[in-house]
Short mmCIF file of C-alpha atoms in Angstrom, two decimals:
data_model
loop_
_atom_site.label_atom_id
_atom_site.label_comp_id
_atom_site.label_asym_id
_atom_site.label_seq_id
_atom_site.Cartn_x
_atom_site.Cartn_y
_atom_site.Cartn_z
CA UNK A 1 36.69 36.70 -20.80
CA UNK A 2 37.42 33.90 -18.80
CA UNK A 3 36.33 30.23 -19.17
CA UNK A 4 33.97 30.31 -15.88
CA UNK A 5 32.32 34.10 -17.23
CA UNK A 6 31.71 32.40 -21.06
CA UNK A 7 30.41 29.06 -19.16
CA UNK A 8 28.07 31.32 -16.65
CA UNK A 9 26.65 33.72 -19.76
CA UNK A 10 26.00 29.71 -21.66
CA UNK A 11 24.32 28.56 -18.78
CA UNK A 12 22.56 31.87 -18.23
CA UNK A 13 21.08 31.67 -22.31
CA UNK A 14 20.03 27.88 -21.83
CA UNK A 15 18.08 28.71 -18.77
CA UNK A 16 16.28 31.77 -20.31
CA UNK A 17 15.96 29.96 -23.64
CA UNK A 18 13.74 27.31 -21.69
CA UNK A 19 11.79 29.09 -20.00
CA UNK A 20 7.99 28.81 -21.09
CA UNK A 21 6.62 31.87 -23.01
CA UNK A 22 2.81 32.32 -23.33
CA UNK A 23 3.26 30.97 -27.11
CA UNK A 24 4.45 27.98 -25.33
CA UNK A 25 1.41 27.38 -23.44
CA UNK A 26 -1.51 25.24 -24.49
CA UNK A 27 -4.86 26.98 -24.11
CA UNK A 28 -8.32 25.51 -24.41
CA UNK A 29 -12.09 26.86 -24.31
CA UNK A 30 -14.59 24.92 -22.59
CA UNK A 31 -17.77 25.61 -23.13
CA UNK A 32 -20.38 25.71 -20.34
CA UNK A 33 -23.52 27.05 -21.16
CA UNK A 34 -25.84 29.19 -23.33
CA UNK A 35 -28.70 31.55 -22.26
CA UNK A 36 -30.90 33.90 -24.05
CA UNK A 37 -32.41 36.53 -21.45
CA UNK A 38 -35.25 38.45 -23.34
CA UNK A 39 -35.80 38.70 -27.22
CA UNK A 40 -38.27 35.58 -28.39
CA UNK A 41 -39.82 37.53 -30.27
CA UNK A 42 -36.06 37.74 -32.96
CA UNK A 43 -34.88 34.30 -31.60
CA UNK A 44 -35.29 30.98 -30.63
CA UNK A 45 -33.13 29.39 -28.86
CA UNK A 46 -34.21 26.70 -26.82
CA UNK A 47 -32.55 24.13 -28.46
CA UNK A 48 -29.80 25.09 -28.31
CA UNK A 49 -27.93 23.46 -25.74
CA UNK A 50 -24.05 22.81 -24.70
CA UNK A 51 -23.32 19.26 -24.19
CA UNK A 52 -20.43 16.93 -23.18
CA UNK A 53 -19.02 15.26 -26.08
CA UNK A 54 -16.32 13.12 -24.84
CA UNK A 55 -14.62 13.13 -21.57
CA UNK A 56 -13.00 16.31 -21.99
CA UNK A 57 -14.80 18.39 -24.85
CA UNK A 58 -18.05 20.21 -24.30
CA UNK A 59 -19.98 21.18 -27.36
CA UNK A 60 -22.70 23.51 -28.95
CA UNK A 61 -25.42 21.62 -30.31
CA UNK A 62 -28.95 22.42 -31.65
CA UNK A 63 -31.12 24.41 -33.92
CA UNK A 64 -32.07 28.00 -33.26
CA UNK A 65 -34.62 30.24 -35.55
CA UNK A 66 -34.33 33.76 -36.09
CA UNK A 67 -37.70 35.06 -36.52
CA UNK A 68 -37.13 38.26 -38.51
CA UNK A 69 -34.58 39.96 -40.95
CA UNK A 70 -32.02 41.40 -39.47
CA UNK A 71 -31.51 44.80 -41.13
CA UNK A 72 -30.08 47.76 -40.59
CA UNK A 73 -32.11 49.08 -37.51
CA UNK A 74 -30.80 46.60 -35.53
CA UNK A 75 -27.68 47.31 -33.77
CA UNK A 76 -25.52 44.92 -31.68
CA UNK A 77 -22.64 44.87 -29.06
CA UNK A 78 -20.71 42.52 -27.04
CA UNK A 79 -18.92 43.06 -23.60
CA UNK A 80 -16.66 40.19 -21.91
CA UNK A 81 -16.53 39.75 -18.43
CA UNK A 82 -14.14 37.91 -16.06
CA UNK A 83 -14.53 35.58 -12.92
CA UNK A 84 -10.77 34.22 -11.88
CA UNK A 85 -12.64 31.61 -9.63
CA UNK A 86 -16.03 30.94 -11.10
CA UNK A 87 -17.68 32.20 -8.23
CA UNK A 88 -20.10 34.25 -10.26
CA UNK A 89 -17.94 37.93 -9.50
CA UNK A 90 -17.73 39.37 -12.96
CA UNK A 91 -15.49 41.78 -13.72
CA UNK A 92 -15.79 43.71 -16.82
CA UNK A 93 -12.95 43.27 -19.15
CA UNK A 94 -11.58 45.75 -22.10
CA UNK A 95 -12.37 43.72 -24.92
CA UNK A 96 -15.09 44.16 -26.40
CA UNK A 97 -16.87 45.15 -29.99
CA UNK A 98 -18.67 48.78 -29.92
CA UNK A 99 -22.29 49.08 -30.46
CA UNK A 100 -22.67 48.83 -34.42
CA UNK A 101 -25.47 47.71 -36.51
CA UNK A 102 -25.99 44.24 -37.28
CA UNK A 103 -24.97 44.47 -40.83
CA UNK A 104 -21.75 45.96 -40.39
CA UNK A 105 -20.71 43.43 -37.44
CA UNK A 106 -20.96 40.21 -39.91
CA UNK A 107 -18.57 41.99 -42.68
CA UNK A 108 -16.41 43.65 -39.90
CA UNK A 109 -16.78 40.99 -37.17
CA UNK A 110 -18.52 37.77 -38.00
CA UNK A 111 -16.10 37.19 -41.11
CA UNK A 112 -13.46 37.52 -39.39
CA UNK A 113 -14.12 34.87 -36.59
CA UNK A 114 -16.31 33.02 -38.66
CA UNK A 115 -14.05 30.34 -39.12
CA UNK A 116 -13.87 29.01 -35.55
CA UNK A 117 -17.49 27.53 -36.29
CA UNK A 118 -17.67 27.59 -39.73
CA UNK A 119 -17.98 24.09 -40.74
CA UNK A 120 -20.00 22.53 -38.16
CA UNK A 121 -22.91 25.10 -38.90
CA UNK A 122 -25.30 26.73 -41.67
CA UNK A 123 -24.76 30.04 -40.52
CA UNK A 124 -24.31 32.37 -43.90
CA UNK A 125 -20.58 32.05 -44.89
CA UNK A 126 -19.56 35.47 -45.79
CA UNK A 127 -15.98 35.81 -48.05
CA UNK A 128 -13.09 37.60 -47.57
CA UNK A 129 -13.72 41.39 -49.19
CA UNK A 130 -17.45 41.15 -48.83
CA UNK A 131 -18.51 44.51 -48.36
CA UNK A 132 -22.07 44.40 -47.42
CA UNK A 133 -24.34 41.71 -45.99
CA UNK A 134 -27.96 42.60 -44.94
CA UNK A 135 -30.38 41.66 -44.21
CA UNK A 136 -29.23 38.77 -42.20
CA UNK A 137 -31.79 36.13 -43.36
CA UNK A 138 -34.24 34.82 -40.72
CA UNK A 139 -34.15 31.05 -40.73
CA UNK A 140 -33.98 27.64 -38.98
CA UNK A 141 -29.66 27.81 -37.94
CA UNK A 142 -28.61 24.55 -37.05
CA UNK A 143 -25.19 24.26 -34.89
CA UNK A 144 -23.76 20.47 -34.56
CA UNK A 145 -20.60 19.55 -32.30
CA UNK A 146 -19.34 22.91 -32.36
CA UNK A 147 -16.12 22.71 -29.86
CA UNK A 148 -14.33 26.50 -30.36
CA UNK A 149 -10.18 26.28 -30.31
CA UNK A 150 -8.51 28.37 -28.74
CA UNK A 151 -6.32 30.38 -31.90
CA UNK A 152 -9.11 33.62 -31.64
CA UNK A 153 -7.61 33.40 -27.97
CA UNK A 154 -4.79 36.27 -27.31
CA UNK A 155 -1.84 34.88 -25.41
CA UNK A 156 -2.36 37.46 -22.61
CA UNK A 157 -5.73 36.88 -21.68
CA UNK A 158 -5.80 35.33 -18.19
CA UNK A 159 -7.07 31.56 -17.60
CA UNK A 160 -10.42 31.49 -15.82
CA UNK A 161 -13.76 31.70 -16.05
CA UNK A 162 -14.94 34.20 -19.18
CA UNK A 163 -19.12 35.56 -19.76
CA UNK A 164 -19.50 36.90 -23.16
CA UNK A 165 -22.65 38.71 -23.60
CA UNK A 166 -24.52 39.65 -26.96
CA UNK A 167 -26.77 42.57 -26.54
CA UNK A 168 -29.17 43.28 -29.57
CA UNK A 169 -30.96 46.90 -29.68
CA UNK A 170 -33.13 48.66 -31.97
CA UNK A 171 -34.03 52.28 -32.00
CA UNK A 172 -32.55 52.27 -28.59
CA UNK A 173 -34.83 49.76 -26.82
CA UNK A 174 -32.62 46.77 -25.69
CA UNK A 175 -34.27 43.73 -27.89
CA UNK A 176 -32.38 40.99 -25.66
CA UNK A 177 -29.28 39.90 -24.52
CA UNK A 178 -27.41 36.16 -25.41
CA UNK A 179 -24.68 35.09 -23.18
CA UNK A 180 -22.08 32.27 -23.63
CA UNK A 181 -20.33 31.07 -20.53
CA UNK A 182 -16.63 29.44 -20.94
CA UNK A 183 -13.84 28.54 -19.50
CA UNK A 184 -10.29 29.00 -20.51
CA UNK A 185 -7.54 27.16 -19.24
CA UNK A 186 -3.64 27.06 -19.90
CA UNK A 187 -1.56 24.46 -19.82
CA UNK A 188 2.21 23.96 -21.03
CA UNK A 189 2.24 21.64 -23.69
#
């Protein structure tokens, strides 16, 4: 190989090498707003409110009540939807979490995640290799200054605006539906 080949393949590996991966990029979850359509009668949630902390953080704030025990007749599900310019045009997306019942999501689920919110809440803290929670107490839940990161975040979902909705049955009858609005932006850092 000639000194111009082995000085074009060097120059060829430092341009690739710097070239921003999606690890390299800085994402962030806004919060915009809660809303409960349906279901007083399992939980309250007026109080709950998002609210601008500083200049650029929005956080979850509040104290909801949930009315009854949650046990194993409830069922719950939750189905993300898209909207690349916040124009209100959702578009399902593929992630989501299957219909199961309530007690199953917070071992399978809620532990899981639960650390994104963990400490700024009184939510039940459920350990690693719990097995079975239920009922899920009813209760006065109290949320303060809750700001989620983005690590839950995979690198390949797109930056935009995102809908999560919470859909709570039982026996088949929808019971109501929660829905978190966000948005997710991407930066390189």
């Amino acid at each position: 190989m000639g000194k111009s080949t082995v000085l074009t393949l060097t120059l060829l590996v430092i341009i690739f090498l710097s070239i921003p991966t999606s690890l390299d990029a800085g994402m962030t979850v806004q919060l915009e707003r809660i809303e409960q359509i349906g279901g007083e009668h399992l939980v309250n949630s007026t109080m709950v409110r998002v609210r601008k902390f500083n200049r650029t953080t929005f956080t979850m704030n509040g104290t909801g009540i949930l009315l009854l025990d949650l046990d194993e007749t409830y069922e719950a599900n939750v189905k993300v939807a898209y909207s690349r310019l916040g124009n209100n045009q959702w578009n399902e997306y593929p992630m989501k979490i299957g219909q199961k019942n309530a007690c199953q999501a917070m071992v399978e689920e809620y532990q899981q995640y639960q650390y994104v919110f963990i400490d700024n809440t009184n939510l039940p803290r459920i350990p690693e290799g719990t097995k079975r929670f239920c009922p899920i107490p009813k209760g006065t839940y109290w949320f303060r200054d809750i700001a989620p990161d983005a690590s839950f975040v995979p690198p390949v979902v797109p930056a935009g605006y995102w809908r999560m909705t919470l859909e709570s049955w039982r026996q088949g009858e929808l019971q109501g539906v929660f829905r978190v609005y966000a948005r997710l932006t991407k930066g390189l850092i």
